XYZ file of C-alpha atoms in Angstrom:
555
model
C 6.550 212.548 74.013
C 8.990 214.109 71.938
C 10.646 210.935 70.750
C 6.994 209.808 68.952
C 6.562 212.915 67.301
C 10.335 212.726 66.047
C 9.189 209.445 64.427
C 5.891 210.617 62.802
C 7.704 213.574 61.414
C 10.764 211.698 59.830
C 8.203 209.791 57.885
C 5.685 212.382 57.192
C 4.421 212.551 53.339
C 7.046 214.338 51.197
C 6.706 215.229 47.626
C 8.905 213.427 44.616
C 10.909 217.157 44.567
C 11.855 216.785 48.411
C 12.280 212.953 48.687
C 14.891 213.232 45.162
C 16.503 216.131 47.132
C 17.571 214.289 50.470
C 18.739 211.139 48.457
C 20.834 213.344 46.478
C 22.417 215.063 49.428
C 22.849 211.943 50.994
C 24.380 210.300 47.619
C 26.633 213.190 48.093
C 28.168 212.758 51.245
C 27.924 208.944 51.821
C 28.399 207.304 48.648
C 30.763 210.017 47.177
C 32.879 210.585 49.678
C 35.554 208.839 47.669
C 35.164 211.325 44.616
C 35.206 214.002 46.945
C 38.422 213.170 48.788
C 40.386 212.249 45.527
C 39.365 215.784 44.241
C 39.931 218.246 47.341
C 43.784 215.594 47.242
C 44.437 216.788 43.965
C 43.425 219.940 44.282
C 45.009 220.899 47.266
C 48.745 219.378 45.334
C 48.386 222.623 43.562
C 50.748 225.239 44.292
C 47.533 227.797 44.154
C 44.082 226.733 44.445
C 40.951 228.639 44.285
C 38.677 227.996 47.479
C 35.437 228.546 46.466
C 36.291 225.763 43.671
C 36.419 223.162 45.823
C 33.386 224.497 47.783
C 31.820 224.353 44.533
C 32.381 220.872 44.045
C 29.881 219.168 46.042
C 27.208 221.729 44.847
C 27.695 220.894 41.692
C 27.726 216.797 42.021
C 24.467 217.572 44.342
C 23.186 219.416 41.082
C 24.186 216.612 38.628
C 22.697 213.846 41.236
C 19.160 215.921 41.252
C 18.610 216.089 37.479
C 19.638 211.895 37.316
C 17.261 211.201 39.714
C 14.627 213.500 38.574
C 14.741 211.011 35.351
C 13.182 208.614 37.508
C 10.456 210.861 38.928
C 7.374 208.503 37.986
C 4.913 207.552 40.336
C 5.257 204.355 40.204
C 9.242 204.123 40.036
C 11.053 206.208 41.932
C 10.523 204.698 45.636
C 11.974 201.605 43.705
C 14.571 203.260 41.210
C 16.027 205.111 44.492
C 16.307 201.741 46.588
C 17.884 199.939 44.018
C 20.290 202.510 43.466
C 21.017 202.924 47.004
C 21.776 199.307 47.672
C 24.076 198.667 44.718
C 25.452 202.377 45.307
C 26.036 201.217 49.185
C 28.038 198.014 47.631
C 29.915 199.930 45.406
C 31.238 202.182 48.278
C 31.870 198.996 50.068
C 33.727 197.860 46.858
C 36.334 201.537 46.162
C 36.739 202.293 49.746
C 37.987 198.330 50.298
C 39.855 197.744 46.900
C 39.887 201.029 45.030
C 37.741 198.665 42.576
C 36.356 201.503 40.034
C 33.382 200.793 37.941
C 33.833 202.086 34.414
C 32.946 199.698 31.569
C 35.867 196.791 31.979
C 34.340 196.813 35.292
C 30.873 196.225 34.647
C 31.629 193.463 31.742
C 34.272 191.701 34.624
C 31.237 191.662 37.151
C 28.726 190.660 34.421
C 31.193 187.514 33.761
C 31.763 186.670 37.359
C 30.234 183.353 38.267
C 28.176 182.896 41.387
C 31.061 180.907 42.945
C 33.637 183.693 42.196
C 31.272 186.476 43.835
C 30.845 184.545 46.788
C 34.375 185.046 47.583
C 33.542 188.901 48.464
C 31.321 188.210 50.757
C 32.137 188.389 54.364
C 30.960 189.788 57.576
C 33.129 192.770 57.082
C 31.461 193.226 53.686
C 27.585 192.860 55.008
C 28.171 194.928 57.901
C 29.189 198.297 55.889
C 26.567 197.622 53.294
C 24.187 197.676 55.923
C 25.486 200.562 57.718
C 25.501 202.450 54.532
C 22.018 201.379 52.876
C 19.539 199.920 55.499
C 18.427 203.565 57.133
C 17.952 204.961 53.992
C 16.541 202.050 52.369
C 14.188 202.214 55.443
C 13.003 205.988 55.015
C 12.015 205.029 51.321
C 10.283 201.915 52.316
C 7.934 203.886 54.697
C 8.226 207.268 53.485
C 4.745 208.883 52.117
C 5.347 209.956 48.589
C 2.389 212.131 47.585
C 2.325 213.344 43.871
C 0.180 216.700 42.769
C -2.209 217.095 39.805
C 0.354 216.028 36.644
C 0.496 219.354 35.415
C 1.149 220.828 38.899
C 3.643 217.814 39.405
C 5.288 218.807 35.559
C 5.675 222.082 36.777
C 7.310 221.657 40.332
C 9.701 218.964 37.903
C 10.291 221.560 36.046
C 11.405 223.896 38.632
C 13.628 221.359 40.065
C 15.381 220.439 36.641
C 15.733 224.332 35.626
C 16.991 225.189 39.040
C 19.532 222.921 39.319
C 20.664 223.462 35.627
C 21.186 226.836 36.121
C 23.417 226.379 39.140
C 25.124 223.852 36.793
C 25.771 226.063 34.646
C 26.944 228.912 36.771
C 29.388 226.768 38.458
C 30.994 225.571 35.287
C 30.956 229.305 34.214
C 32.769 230.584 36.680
C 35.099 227.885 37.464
C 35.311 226.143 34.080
C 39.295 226.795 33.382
C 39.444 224.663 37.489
C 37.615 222.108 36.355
C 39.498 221.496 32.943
C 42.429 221.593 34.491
C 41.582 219.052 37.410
C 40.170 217.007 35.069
C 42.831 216.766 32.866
C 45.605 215.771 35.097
C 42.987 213.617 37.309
C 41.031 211.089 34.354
C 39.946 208.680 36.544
C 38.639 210.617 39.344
C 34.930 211.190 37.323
C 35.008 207.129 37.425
C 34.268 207.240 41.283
C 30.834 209.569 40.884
C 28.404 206.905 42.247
C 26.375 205.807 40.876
C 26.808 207.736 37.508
C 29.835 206.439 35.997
C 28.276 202.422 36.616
C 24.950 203.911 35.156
C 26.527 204.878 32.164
C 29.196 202.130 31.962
C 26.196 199.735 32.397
C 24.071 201.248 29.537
C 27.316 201.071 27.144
C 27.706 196.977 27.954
C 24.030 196.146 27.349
C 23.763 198.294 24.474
C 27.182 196.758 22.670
C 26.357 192.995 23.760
C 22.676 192.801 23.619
C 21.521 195.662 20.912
C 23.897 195.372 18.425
C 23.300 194.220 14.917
C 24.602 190.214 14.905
C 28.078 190.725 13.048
C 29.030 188.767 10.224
C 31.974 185.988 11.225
C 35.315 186.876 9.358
C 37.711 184.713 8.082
C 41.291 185.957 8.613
C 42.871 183.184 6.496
C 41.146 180.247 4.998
C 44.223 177.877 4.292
C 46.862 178.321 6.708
C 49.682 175.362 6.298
C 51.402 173.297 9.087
C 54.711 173.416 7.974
C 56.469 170.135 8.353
C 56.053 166.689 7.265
C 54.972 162.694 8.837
C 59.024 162.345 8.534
C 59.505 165.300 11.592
C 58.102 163.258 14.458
C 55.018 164.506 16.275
C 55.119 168.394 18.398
C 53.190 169.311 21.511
C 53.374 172.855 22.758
C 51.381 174.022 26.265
C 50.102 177.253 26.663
C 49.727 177.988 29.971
C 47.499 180.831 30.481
C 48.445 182.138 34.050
C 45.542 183.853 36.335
C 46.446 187.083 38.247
C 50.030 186.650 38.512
C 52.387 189.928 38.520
C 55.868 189.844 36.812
C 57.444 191.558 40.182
C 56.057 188.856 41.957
C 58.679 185.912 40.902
C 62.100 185.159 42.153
C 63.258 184.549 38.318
C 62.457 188.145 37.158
C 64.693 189.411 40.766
C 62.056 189.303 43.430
C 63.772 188.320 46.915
C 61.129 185.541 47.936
C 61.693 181.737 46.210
C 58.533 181.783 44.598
C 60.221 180.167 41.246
C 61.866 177.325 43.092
C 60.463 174.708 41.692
C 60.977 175.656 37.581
C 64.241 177.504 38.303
C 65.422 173.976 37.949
C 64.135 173.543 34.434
C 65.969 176.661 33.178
C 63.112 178.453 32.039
C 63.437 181.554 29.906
C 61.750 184.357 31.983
C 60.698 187.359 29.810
C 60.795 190.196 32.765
C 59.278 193.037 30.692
C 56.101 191.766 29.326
C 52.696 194.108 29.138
C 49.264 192.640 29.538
C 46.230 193.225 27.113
C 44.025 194.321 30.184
C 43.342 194.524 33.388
C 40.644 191.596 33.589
C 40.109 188.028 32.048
C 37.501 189.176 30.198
C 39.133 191.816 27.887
C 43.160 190.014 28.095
C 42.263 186.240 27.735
C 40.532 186.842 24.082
C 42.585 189.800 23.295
C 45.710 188.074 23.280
C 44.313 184.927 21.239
C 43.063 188.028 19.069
C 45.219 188.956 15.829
C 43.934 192.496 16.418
C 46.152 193.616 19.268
C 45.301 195.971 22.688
C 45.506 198.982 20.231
C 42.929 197.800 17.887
C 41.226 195.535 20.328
C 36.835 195.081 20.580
C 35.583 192.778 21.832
C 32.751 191.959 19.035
C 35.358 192.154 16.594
C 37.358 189.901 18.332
C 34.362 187.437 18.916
C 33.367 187.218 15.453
C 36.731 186.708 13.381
C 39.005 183.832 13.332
C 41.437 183.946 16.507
C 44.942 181.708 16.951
C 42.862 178.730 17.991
C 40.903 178.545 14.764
C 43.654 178.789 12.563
C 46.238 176.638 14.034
C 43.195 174.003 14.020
C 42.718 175.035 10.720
C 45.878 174.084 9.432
C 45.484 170.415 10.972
C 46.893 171.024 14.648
C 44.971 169.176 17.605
C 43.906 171.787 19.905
C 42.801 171.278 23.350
C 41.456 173.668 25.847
C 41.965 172.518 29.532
C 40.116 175.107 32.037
C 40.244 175.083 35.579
C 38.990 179.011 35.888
C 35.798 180.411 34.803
C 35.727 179.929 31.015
C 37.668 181.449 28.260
C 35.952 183.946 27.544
C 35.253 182.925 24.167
C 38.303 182.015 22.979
C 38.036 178.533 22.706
C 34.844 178.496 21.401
C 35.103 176.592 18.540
C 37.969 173.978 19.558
C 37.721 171.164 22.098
C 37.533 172.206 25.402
C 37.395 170.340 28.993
C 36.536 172.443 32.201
C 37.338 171.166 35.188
C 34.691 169.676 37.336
C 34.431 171.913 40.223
C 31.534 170.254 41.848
C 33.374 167.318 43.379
C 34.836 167.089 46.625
C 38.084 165.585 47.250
C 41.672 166.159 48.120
C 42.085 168.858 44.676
C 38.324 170.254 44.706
C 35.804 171.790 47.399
C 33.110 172.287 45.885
C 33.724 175.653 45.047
C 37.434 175.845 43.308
C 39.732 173.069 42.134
C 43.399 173.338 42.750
C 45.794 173.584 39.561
C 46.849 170.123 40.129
C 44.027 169.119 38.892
C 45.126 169.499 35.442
C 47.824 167.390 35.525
C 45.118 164.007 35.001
C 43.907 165.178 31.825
C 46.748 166.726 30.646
C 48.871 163.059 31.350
C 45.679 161.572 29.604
C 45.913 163.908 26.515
C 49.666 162.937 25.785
C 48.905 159.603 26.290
C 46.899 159.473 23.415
C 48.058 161.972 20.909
C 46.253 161.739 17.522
C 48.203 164.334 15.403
C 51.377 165.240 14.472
C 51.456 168.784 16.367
C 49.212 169.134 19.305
C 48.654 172.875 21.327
C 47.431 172.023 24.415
C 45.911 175.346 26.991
C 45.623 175.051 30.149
C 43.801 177.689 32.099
C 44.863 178.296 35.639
C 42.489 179.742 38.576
C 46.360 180.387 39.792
C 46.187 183.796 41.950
C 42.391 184.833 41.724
C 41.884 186.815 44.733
C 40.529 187.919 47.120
C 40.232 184.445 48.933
C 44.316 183.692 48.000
C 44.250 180.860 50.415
C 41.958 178.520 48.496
C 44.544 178.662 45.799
C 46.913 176.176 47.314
C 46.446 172.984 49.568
C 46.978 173.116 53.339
C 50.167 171.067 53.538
C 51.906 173.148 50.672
C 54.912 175.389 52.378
C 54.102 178.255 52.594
C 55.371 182.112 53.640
C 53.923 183.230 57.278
C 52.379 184.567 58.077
C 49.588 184.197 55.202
C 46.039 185.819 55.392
C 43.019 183.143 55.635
C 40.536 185.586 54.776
C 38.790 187.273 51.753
C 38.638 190.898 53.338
C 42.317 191.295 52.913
C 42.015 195.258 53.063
C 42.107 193.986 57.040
C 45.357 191.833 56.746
C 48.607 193.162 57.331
C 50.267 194.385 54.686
C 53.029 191.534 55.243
C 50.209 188.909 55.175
C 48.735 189.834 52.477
C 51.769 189.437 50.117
C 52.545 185.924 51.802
C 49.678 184.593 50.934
C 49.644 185.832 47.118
C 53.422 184.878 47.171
C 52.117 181.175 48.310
C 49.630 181.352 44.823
C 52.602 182.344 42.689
C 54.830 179.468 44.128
C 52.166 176.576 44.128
C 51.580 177.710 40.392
C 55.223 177.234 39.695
C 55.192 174.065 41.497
C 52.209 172.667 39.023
C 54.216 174.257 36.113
C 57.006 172.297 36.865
C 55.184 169.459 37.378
C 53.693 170.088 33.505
C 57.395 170.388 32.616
C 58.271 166.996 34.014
C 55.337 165.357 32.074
C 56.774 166.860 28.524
C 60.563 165.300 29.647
C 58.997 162.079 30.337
C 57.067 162.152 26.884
C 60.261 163.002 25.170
C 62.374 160.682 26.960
C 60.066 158.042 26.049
C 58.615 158.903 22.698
C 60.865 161.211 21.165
C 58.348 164.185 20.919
C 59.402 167.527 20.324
C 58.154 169.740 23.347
C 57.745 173.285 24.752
C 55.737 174.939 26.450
C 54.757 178.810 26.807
C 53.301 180.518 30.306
C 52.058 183.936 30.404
C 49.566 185.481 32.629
C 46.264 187.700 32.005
C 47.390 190.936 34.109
C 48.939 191.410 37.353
C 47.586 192.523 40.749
C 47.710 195.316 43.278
C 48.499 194.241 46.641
C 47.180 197.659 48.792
C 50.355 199.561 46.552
C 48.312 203.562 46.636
C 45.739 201.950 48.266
C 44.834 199.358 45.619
C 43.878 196.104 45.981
C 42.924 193.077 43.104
C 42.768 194.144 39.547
C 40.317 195.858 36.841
C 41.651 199.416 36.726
C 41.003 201.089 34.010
C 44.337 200.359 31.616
C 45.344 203.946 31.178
C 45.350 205.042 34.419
C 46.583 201.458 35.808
C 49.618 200.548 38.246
C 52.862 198.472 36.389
C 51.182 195.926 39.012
C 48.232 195.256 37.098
C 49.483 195.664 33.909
C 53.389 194.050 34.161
C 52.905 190.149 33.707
C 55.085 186.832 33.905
C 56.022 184.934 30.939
C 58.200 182.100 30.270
C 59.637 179.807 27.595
C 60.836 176.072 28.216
C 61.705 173.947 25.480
C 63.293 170.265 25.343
C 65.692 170.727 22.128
C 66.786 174.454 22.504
C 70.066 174.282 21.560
C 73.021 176.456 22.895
C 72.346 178.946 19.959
C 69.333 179.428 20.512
C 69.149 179.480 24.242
C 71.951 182.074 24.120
C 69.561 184.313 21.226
C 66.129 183.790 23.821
C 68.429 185.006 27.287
C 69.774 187.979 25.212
C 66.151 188.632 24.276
C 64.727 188.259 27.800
C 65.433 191.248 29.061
C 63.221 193.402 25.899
C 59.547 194.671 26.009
C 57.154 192.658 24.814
C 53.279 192.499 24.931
C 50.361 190.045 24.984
C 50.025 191.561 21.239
C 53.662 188.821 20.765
C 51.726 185.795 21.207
C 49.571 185.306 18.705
C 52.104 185.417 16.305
C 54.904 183.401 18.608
C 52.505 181.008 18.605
C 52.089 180.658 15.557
C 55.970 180.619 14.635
C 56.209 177.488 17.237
C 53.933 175.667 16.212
C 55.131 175.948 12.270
C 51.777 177.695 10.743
C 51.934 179.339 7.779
C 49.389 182.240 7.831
C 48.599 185.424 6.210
C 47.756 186.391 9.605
C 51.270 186.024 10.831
C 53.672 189.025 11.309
C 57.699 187.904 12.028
C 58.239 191.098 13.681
C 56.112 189.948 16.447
C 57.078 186.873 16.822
C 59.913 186.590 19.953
C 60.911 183.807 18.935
C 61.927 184.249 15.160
C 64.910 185.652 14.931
C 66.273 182.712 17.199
C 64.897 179.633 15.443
C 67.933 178.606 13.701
C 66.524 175.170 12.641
C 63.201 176.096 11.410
C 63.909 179.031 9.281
C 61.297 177.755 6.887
C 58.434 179.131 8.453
C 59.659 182.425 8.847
C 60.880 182.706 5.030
C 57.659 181.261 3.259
C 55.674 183.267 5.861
C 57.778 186.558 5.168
C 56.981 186.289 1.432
C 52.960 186.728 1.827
């Protein structure tokens, strides 16, 4: 019976050399087949290409694969090291060939971050179908595979010839085609960050070792006596930052796009800034980079997370600060200030259980300037605003809405026109709660006679399927404008003519998430050592509080 011998031979006793060998091959063609394509497209853009390069290219990642998993070779490890890695590899695959979602080191500290409820979002029947397809069979083989191992030194030696052999053919390869290579590699950066599961090995290694082996680092103090700079006599201040969640620049009708998605704050006359640059791709690296004083050029993360950032020092100098968070955390940045996250766990006509719509800020937000305690306030509010991929939780059922819109978290299988309604319908239920936030600081003013503004800027943008793309978390260099190119926008109760006329003629200039720290600081009247006027957007408008700027200019 030919069929039962079929079956006692696929799962006949193999040795460690063997068993690393058809994991690798398979590594190759399955779970690389991304890297692969990307490098035969950009090699075959060339005007002259050599063939036996790109023949040489899956020798040589088969070569690379077989001394990483040679690493692993133990007795006792590498049935389990090799089923590990082909699961997450499998989800991975699932992960680039869906999103283009690469895993280099952004990546790893974004997925690190996620919380459960966020990861659940990825999960569909789309998703556990090509996981399985890709890792159950060879998941399988391992699990009833017989490894058999030799006497150690024979077992040393046949490691050995594995390691040498496939050195050598390393080596010969990147003799004879070196000058390919190089130049490929070059023009192409980012294609080495879709070798699975290599680049997430090492990516991986680099985040534990930075957040979990480093020496504890001493907390700096940027400026131990910064000064509010105004008086009881000036009437109480409160500015909101509204720290926007996913939302691209191209995306809103104020910076040109053709859909209404501002239609709600157009009626507030809003500044729009339409040339404004994230900090990252990812909450995790732009949230405390642009509370940071160091700037995207300078930026680290354990540098950032152990020195004074905006929050502390405007607190410092006697403002009430107030965090209001309906995402999934600062990220640190409002560590050390009062903070309020929304409670996600209730059910009702905002929350499911899961996610809270923005509204949901408005209570404690109406609350907070009920009761204001200090002369200046900063209030930030965190939106969940356009986290994808499950767009249609972000707004409420009876919201209008563009159709058709895509009720599904596997977008890659929405049309293309769906896809965009639906993150369209995130972008104009945010405006709709920012103008609702607008409203609130009239009414205060109206009533109270409370200087008001308030400041919205997002984290990064989003990729839509543009080149294939979808979400965000590219790595910066290499990332599309729609990642990277972000909303922001200015309302104030008491900008005069002058300086609403300064602000439009402004609007239209680049600016960066490395501005806000210091604009901040310039409307809210700090004096700091930390503050830089050149950065501030704002300064060279504020004709009535030219106080700040001078004193400040003189440190």
């Amino acid at each position: 019976m030919p069929h039962l011998y079929l079956k006692s031979n696929f799962f006949q006793s193999v040795t460690a050399n063997k068993l690393i060998l058809i994991l690798s091959c398979y590594f190759v063609v399955v779970f690389n087949l991304t890297f692969l394509l990307k490098t035969y497209n950009a090699v075959l853009l060339l005007d002259k290409y050599n063939l036996l390069f790109l023949l040489s290219v899956p020798i040589l990642l088969l070569n690379i694969l077989l001394i990483f998993f040679s690493v692993f070779s133990v007795k006792y490890l590498l049935k389990p090291a090799l089923i590990v890695f082909t699961f997450i590899s499998a989800l991975m695959t699932y992960a680039t060939f869906s999103y283009g979602i690469v895993f280099d080191y952004g990546m790893i500290e974004n997925t690190v971050k996620t919380s459960s409820s966020e990861a659940f979002t990825y999960l569909n029947v789309n998703a556990f179908l090509i996981v399985a397809a890709l890792s159950v069979l060879p998941i399988m083989y391992l699990y009833k595979v017989k490894l058999t191992f030799s006497p150690l030194k024979t077992e040393l030696t046949q490691r050995l010839k594995l390691l040498s052999l496939s050195t050598l053919s390393f080596f010969i390869i990147a003799f004879f085609f070196y000058g390919d290579y190089a130049s490929v590699g070059r023009n192409n950066r980012t294609l080495t960050s879709y070798i699975t599961p290599l680049k997430s090995v090492v990516s991986g290694y680099k985040f534990i070792r930075n957040n979990y082996f480093n020496e504890p680092a001493t907390f700096t103090v940027l400026d131990n006596s910064p000064i509010l700079l105004t008086d009881n006599e000036a009437g109480k201040r409160v500015i909101l930052m509204v720290v926007g969640e996913t939302a691209r620049a191209e995306s809103f009708s104020l910076n040109g796009y053709d859909k209404p998605t501002n239609q709600f704050t157009r009626v507030h006359h809003p500044i729009s800034f339409k040339n404004m640059s994230s900090c990252g791709t990812a909450t995790a690296v732009s949230v405390p980079c642009m509370f940071s004083a160091l700037g995207r050029s300078d930026y680290q993360k354990q540098v950032a997370n152990n020195q004074q950032n905006l929050l502390d020092i405007v607190k410092l100098a006697n403002v009430d600060v107030l965090w209001l968070d309906n995402n999934e955390g600062c990220k640190g940045a409002c560590n050390r200030v009062t903070t309020i996250n929304m409670d996600k766990s209730k059910i009702h006509n905002l929350c499911d259980g899961d996610y809270c719509f923005d509204e949901v800020l408005l209570s404690p937000l109406k609350n907070k300037l009920s009761h204001l305690t200090h002369q200046t306030t900063l209030i930030v509010l965190h939106l969940i605003g356009s986290h994808g991929p499950t767009y249609y939780r972000r707004y409420p059922e009876n919201f209008p809405k563009f159709l058709p819109d895509c009720q599904r978290s596997d977008i890659q299988n929405c049309t293309q026109e769906q896809i965009v309604n639906t993150y369209d319908n995130t972008i104009a239920y945010s405006d709709y709660v920012l103008s609702k936030m607008i409203e609130e600081l009239s009414l205060l003013e109206e009533k109270n006679n409370i200087d008001t503004a308030m400041l919205y800027v997002s984290d990064h943008g989003e990729s839509l399927g543009e080149n294939g793309l979808y979400l965000h978390g590219f790595p910066y260099a290499f990332a599309p404008t729609q990642q990277t190119h972000i909303p922001m926008l200015f309302w104030s109760n008491n900008q005069n003519k002058t300086d609403q006329n300064c602000l439009n003629n402004l609007a239209d200039n680049t600016f960066t998430h490395d501005n806000v720290f210091h604009s901040i600081l310039g409307l809210m009247k700090v004096k700091s050592k930390t503050y830089k006027p050149n950065f501030d957007i704002f300064h060279q408008c504020n004709t009535r509080d030219l106080l700040v700027n001078n004193t400040t200019d003189e440190q």
